[in-house]
Coordinates of C-alpha atoms in Angstrom, one line a residue:
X29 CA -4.8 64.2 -14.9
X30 CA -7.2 64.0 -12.4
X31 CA -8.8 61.1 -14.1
X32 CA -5.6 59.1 -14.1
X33 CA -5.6 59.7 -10.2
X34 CA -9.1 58.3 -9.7
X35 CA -7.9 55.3 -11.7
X36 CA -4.7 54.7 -10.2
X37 CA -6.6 55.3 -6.7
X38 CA -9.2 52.6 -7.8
X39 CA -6.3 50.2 -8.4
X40 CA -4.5 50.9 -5.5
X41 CA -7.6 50.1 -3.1
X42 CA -8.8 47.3 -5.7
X43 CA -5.1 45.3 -4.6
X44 CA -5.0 46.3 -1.1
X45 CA -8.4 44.6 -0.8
X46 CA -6.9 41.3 -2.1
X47 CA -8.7 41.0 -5.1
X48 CA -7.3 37.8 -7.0
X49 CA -8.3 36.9 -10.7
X50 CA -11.3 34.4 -11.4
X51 CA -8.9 31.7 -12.5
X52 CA -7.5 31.7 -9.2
X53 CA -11.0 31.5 -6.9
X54 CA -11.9 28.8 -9.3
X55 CA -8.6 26.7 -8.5
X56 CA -9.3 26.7 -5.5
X57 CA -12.7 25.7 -5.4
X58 CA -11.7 22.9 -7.4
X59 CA -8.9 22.0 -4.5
X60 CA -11.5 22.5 -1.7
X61 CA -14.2 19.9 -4.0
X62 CA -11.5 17.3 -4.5
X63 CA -10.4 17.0 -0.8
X64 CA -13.4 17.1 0.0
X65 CA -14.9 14.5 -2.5
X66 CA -11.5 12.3 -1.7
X67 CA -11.8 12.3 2.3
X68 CA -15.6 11.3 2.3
X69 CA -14.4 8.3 -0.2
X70 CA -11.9 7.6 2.4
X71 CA -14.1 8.0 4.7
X72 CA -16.7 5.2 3.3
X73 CA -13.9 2.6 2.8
X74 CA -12.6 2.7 6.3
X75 CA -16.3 2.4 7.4
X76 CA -16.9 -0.1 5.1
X77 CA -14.1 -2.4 6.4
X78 CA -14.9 -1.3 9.6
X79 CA -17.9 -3.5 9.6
X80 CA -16.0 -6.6 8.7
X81 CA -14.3 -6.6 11.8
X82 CA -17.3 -5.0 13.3
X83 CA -19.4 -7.9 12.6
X84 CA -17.0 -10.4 13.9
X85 CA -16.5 -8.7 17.1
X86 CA -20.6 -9.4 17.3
X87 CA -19.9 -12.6 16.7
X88 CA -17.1 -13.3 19.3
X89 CA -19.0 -11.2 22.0
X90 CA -21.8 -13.8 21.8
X91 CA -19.5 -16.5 22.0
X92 CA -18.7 -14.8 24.9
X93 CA -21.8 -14.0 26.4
X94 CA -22.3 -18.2 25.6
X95 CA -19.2 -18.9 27.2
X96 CA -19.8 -17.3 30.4
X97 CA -23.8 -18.7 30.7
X98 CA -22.2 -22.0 30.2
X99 CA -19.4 -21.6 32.6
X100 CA -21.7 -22.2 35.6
X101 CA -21.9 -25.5 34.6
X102 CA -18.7 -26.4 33.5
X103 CA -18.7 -26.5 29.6
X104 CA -18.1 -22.6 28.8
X105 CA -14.3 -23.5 30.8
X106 CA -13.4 -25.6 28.5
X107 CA -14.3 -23.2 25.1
X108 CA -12.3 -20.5 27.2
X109 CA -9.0 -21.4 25.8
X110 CA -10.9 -20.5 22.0
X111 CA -12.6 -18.2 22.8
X112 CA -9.3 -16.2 23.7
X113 CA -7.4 -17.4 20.7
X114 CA -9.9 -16.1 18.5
X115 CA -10.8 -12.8 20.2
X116 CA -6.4 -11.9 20.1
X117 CA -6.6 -12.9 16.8
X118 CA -9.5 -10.9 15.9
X119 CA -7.7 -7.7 17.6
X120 CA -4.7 -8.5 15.7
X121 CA -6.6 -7.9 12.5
X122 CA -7.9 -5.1 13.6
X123 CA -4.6 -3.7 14.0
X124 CA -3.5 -4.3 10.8
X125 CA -6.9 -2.3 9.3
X126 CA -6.0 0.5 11.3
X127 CA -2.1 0.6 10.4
X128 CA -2.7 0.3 6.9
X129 CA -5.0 3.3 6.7
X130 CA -3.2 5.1 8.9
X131 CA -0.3 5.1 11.9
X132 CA 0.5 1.8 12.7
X133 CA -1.0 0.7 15.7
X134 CA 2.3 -1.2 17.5
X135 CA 1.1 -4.1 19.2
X136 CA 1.6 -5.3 22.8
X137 CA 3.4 -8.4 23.6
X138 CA 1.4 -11.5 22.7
X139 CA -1.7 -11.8 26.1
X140 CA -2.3 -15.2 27.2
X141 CA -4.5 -17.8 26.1
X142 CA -5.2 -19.5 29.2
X143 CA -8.2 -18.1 31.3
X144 CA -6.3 -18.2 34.7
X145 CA -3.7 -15.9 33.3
X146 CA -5.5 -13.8 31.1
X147 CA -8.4 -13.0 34.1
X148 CA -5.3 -10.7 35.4
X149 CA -3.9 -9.8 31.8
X150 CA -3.8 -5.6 30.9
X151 CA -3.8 -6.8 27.2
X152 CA -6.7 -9.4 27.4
X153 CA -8.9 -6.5 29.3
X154 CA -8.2 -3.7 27.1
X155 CA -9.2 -6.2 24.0
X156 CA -12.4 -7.0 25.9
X157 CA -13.4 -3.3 26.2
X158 CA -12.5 -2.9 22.4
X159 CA -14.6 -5.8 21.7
X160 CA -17.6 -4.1 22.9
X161 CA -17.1 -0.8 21.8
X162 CA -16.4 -2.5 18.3
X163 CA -19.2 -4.6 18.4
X164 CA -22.0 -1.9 19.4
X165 CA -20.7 1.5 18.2
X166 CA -18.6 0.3 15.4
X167 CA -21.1 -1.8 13.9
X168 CA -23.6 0.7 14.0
X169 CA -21.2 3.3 12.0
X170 CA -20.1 0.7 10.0
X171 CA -23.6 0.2 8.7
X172 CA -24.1 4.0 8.4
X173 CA -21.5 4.0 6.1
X174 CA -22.6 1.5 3.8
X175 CA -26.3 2.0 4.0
X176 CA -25.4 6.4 3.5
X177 CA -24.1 6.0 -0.4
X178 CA -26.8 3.3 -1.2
X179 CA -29.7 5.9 -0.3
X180 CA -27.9 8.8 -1.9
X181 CA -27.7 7.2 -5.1
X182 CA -31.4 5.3 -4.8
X183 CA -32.9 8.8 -3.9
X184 CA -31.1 10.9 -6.0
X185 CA -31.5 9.2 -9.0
X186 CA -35.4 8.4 -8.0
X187 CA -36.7 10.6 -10.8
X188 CA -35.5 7.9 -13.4
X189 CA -36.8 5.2 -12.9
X190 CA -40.4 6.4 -10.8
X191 CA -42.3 6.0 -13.8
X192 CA -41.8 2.2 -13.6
X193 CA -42.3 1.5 -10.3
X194 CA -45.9 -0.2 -9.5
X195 CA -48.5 2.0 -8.1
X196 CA -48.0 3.0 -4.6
X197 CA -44.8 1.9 -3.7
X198 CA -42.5 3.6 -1.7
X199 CA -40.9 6.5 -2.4
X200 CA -37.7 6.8 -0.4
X201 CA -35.2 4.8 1.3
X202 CA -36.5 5.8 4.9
X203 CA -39.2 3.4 3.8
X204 CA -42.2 6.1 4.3
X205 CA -43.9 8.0 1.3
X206 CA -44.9 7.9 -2.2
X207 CA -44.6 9.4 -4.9
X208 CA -47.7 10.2 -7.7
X209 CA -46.5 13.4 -9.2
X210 CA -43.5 14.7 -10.7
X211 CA -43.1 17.4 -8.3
X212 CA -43.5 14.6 -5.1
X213 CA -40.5 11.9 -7.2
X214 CA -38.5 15.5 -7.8
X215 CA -38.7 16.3 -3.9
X216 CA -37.2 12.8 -3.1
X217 CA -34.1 13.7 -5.4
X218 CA -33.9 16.5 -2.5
X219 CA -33.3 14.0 -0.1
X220 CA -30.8 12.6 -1.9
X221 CA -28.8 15.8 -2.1
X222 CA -29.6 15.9 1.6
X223 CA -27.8 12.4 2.3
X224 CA -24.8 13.6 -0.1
X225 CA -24.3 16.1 2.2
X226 CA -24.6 14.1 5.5
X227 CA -21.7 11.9 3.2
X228 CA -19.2 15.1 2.3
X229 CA -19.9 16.5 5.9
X230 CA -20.0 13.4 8.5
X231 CA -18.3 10.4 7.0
X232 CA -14.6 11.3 7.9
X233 CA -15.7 12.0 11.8
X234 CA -17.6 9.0 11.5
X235 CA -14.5 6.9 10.4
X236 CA -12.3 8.2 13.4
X237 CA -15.1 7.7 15.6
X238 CA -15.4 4.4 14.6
X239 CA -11.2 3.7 14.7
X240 CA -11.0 5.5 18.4
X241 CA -11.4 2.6 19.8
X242 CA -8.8 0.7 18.6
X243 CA -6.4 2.8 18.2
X244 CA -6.4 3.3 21.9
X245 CA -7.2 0.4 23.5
X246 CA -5.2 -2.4 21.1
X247 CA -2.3 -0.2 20.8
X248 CA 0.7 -1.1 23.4
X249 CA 0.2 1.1 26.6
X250 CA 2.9 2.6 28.9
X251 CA 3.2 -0.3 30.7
X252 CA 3.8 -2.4 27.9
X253 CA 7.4 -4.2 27.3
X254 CA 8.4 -2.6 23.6
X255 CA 11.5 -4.6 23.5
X256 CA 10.2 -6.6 21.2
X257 CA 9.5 -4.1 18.7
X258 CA 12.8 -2.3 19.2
X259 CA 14.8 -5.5 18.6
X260 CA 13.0 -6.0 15.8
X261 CA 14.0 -2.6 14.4
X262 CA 17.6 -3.1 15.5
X263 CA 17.6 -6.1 13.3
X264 CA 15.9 -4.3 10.0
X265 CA 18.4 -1.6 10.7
X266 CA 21.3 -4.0 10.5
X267 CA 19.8 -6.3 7.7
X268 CA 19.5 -2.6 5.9
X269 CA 23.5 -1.3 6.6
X270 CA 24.1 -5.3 5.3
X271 CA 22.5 -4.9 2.3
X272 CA 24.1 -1.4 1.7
X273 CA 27.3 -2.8 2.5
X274 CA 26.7 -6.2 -0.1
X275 CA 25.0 -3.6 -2.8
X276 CA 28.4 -1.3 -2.2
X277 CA 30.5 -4.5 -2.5
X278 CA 29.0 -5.6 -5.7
X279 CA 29.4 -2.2 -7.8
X280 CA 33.2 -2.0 -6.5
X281 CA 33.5 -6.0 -8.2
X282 CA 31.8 -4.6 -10.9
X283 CA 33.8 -1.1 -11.8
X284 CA 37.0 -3.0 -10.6
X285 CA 36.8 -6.4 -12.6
X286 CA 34.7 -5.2 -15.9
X287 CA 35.0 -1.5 -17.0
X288 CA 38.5 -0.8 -15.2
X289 CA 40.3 -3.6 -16.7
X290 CA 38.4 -2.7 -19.9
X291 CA 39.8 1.1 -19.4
X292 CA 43.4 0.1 -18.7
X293 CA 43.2 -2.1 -22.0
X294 CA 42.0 0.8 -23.8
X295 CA 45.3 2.9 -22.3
X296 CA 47.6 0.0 -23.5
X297 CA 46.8 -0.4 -26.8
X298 CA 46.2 3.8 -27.9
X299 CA 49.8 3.9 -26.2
X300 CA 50.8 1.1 -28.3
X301 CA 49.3 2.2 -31.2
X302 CA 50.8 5.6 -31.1
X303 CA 54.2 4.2 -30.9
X304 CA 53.5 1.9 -34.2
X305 CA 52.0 4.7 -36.0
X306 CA 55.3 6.0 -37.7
X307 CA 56.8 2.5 -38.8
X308 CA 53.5 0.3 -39.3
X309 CA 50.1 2.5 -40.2
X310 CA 48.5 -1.0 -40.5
X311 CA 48.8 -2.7 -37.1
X312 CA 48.3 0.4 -35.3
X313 CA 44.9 0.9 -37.2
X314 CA 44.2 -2.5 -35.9
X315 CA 45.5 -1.6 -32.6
X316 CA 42.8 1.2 -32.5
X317 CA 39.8 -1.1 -34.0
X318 CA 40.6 -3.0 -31.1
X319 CA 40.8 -0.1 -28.1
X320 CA 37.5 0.9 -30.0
X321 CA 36.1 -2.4 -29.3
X322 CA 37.5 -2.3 -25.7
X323 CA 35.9 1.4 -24.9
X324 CA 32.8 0.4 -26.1
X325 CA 32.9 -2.8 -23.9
X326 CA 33.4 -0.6 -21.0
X327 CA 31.0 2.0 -21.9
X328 CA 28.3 -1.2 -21.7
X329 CA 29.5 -2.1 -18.8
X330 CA 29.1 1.0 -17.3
X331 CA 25.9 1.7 -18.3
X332 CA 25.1 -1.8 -16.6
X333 CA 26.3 -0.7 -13.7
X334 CA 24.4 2.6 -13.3
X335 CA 21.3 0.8 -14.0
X336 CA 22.0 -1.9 -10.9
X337 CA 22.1 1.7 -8.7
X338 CA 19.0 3.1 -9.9
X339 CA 17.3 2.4 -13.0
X340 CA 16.5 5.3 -14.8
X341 CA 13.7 3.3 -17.1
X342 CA 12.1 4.5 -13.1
X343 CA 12.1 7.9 -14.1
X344 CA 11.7 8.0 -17.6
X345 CA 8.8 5.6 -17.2
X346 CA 7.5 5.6 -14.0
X347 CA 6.6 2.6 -11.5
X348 CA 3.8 1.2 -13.9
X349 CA 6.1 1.5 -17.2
X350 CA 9.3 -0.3 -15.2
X351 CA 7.5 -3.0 -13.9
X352 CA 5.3 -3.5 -17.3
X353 CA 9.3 -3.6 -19.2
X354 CA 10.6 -6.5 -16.8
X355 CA 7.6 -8.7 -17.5
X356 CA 8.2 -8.1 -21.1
X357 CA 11.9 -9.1 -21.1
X358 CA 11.2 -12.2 -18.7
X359 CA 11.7 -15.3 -20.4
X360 CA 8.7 -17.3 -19.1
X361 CA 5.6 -15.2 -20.5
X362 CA 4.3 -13.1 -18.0
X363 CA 0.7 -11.1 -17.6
X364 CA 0.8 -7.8 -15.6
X365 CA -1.6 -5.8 -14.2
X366 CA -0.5 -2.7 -12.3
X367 CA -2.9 0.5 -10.2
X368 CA -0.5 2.6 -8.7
X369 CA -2.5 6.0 -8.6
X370 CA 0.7 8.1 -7.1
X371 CA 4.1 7.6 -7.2
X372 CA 6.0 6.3 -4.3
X373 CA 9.1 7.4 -2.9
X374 CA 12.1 7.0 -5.1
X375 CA 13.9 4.3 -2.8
X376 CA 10.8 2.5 -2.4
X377 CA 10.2 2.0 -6.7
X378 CA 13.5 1.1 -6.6
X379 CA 13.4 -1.8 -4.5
X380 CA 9.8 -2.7 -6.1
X381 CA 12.0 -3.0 -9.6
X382 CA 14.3 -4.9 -7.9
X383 CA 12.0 -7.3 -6.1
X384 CA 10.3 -8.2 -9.2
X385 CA 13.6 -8.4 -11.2
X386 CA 15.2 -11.0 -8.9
X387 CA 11.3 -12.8 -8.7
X388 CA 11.5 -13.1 -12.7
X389 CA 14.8 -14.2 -12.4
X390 CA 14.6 -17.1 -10.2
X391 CA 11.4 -18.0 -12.1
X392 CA 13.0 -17.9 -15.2
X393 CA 16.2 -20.2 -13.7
X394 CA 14.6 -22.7 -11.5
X395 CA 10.9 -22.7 -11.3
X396 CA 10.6 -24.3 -14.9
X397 CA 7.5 -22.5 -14.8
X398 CA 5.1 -22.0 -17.8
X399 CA 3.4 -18.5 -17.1
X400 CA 4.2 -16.2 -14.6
X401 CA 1.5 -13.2 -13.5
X402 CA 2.5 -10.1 -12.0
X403 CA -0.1 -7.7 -9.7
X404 CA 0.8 -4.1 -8.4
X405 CA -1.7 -2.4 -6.5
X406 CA -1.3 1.3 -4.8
X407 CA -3.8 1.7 -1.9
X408 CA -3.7 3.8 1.4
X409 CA 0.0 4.2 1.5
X410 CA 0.7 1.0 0.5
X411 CA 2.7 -0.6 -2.1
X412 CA 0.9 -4.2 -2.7
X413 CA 3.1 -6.7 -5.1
X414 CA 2.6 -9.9 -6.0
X415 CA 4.2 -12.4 -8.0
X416 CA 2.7 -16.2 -8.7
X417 CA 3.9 -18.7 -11.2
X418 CA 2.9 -22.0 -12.0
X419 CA 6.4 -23.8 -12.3
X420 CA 7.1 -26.9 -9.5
X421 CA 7.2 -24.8 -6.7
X422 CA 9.2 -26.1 -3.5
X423 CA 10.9 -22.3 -3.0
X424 CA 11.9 -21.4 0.8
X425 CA 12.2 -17.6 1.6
X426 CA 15.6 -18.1 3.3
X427 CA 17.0 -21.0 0.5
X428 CA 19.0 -18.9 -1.5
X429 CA 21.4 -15.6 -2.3
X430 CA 18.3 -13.7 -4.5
X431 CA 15.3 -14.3 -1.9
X432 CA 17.8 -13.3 0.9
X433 CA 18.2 -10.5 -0.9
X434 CA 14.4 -9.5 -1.2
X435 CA 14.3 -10.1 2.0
X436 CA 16.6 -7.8 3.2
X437 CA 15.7 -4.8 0.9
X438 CA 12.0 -5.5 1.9
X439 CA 12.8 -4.8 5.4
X440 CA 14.8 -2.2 5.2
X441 CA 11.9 -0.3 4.3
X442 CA 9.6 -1.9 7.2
X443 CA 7.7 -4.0 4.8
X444 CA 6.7 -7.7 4.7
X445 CA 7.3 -10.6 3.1
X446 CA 5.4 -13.5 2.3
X447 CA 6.0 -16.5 0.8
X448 CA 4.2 -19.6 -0.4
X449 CA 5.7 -22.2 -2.4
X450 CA 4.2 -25.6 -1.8
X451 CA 6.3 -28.5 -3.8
X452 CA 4.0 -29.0 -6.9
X453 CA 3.1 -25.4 -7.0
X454 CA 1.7 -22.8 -7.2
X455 CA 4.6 -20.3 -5.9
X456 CA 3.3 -16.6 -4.8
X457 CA 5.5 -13.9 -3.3
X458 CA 3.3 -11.6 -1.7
X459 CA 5.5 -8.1 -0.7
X460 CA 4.2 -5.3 1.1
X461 CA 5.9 -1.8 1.1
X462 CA 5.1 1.4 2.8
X463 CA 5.0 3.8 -0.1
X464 CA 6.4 7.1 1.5
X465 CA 9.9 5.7 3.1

C-alpha cells in the first residue's frame, strides 16, 4: 500500500511539474526550426530585392550630386525636370516592394516635377531623405544579404571540394587563410556554421532595417490630402455592392426563367398524368417520361446554378486543381503552370476561377487565337495570374460585359488589373489579388 502511495505521489509531482511526452517537445522544435528557417528565407528575399532598388537610388543620387555641380553653370537646371521624374518614379517602386511584402505603404498625392515647386514640396523632401538612406544603408544591407548565403554555402561545403583547389589558395570567403590539412579545410566548415547562424539570427532585423526607411518617409504623412485614396475606396466599394447586385440579378434570371418554369412543368404534367391514369395507362406513362425529362432538366440547371455561386470543383480540388480543369475544358489549347503554396481565402479563389473562366471565354469567342497559356503564382500574400494568348489581339479593358466584369470583381478585392492587347497581338491580362481578403 505504501508503495502505491510513493507511486501515485511520484505521478502527482511528475504532472504538476509539467512534464509533456517526447512527441510533443519534438513538435515543437520542429515549429520553432521552420519559423525560423522560413523568416531568415524571407528575410534574404526582401534584402535581395532591396538592393535592386538600392542600387538605383545610387544611381539617381549621383545624378543628383551631377545635377547640382552642374547647376552653377546652367546645364544641371535643365536635367532638373528628370531628374525629379525619375527619383518619384523610383520611390513609387519602392512602394510597391514594400506593400507587396508587407502593409501597403499608401502613397501621397503625386509631388511636383518642376524644381521651383518641388524646392518647397513635403513629398519631394521626404523622398530625398529616403534616397540617401536607401542609397548608403540599404545598399550596404542589401549586399549583406546576398553576399551572407553565398559564404555560408562556399564555407560550409569547403571540405568537398579543398582537395581540388591549387596549392595555396584561399581558404575562406573573408579572403584570408589557407587550408593544407584536413583539420585547417574542417575548421573553415566552422565558419560556415558561424555565417548560418548570423543568417537564422540577423537577417529578419536586417530586412526591417533596411525597409525603415521607406516605410516612413514615402508613406503619406499627417499632412498629407488622403482624399484621393478614400475616393478611390468609395468607388471599389460601390463597383463591389454593383457587382453583388448584377451577380444577385443573374441567379434570380436564372432560378426564375430555367429551373422554375422547368418545376411548374413538372407539377402540370404529374397532375395530369394522375388524372389520366384510370382511363388511359398509356398517355399518362408518357406524361410521366416526359415530367421525368422536365425534372432532370431542372435538376441540371440547378446544379449550373450553384456552381456560378461557388464552385465546389474549389473545394474538392483546390485553387491549382480548378484552374488546371478550366484550361482543360477551354476550347483553344491552353498550357498551365500554377505555384500556389497556401490556399487563399475562399472569396478570393473564387474570383481567381472566375477571372480565368471569363479570360478563356472571351479567348475562345473572339480572339481566334491558337494557344492560350495560363500562369498562377502564390508569393508574399499575393495572388499573381496571368493569361496571354496569341489570337489578333485589339482587346480594351472597358470594351465589353465580361472584362467589365473582371474588372469589377478584381477590385472588389483591392487588386489590379492590367491589360495589354495590341491589334495583331499578343493579348496578356495580368491580375493581381491580395490573397487573405
Amino acid at each position: 500500500m505504501a508503495v502505491q502511495q510513493d507511486a501515485a505521489a511520484d505521478a502527482a509531482v511528475s504532472h504538476a511539474a509539467g512534464d509533456r511526452p517526447e512527441g510533443l517537445e519534438d513538435e515543437s522544435l520542429k515549429e520553432i526550426v521552420v519559423r525560423t528557417l522560413g523568416a531568415a528565407g524571407t528575410a534574404i528575399a526582401q534584402l535581395a530585392s532591396g538592393l535592386n532598388t538600392a542600387l538605383l537610388a545610387l544611381l539617381v543620387l549621383l545624378w543628383l550630386a551631377v545635377t547640382a555641380v552642374t547647376s552653377v553653370v546652367g546645364v544641371g537646371l535643365l536635367m532638373a525636370p528628370a531628374l525629379l521624374r525619375a527619383l518619384h518614379a523610383l520611390a513609387g517602386r519602392e512602394r510597391d516592394r514594400l506593400g507587396r511584402r508587407g502593409p501597403e505603404v499608401v502613397a501621397p498625392q503625386p509631388p511636383p516635377t518642376r524644381l521651383r515647386p518641388a524646392l518647397v514640396d513635403a513629398t519631394t523632401r521626404r523622398e530625398l531623405r529616403w534616397l540617401v538612406r536607401h542609397a548608403t544603408l540599404g545598399f550596404l544591407l542589401g549586399l549583406l544579404g546576398v553576399y551572407l548565403p553565398i559564404a555560408a554555402v562556399r564555407d560550409t561545403a569547403f571540405p568537398l571540394y579543398w582537395p581540388f583547389l591549387p596549392k595555396g589558395a584561399t581558404a575562406t570567403s573573408l579572403a584570408v587563410g589557407s587550408a593544407h590539412s584536413w583539420p585547417a579545410a574542417l575548421a573553415v566548415t566552422l565558419l560556415g556554421v558561424g555565417w548560418i547562424a548570423i543568417i537564422l539570427g540577423l537577417t529578419p532585423g536586417m530586412a526591417r532595417l533596411q525597409a525603415r526607411p521607406g516605410r516612413g518617409l514615402l508613406a503619406a504623412g499627417p499632412e498629407a490630402d488622403l482624399s484621393l485614396r478614400v475616393a478611390e475606396l468609395t468607388a471599389t466599394r460601390a463597383a463591389a455592392l454593383d457587382a453583388h447586385a448584377t451577380e444577385l440579378r443573374r441567379i434570380e434570371r436564372s432560378l426564375h426563367d430555367g429551373a422554375q418554369n422547368r418545376l411548374v412543368s413538372v407539377t402540370v404534367l404529374v397532375g395530369a398524368a394522375r388524372r389520366m391514369v384510370a382511363r388511359d395507362p398509356a398517355g399518362a406513362d408518357e406524361l410521366l417520361e416526359r415530367a421525368q425529362s422536365a425534372a432532370e432538366q431542372a435538376l441540371a440547371e440547378l446544379r449550373t446554378v450553384a456552381r456560378g455561386i461557388l464552385p465546389p470543383v474549389l473545394a474538392d480540388r483546390g485553387l491549382a486543381g480548378a484552374l488546371s480543369g478550366l484550361a482543360a475544358d477551354c476550347a483553344v489549347p491552353c498550357r498551365i503552370d500554377v505555384d500556389v503554396p497556401e490556399r487563399c481565402a475562399a472569396s478570393v479563389e473564387a474570383t481567381a476561377y472566375f477571372v480565368l473562366a471569363e479570360a478563356l471565354t472571351n479567348i475562345a469567342k473572339h480572339s481566334g487565337a491558337g494557344q492560350a497559356t495560363v500562369t498562377a503564382r502564390g508569393r508574399d500574400g499575393r495572388l499573381l495570374l496571368r493569361v496571354e494568348d496569341d489570337g489578333r489581339g485589339g482587346a480594351e479593358a472597358d470594351g465589353g460585359t465580361g472584362l467589365t466584369g473582371i474588372h469589377r470583381r478584381v477590385a472588389a478585392h483591392d487588386g489590379s488589373l492590367s491589360l495589354v492587347s495590341p491589334p495583331g497581338g499578343p493579348t496578356v491580362l495580368k491580375v493581381d489579388l491580395p490573397c487573405g481578403s
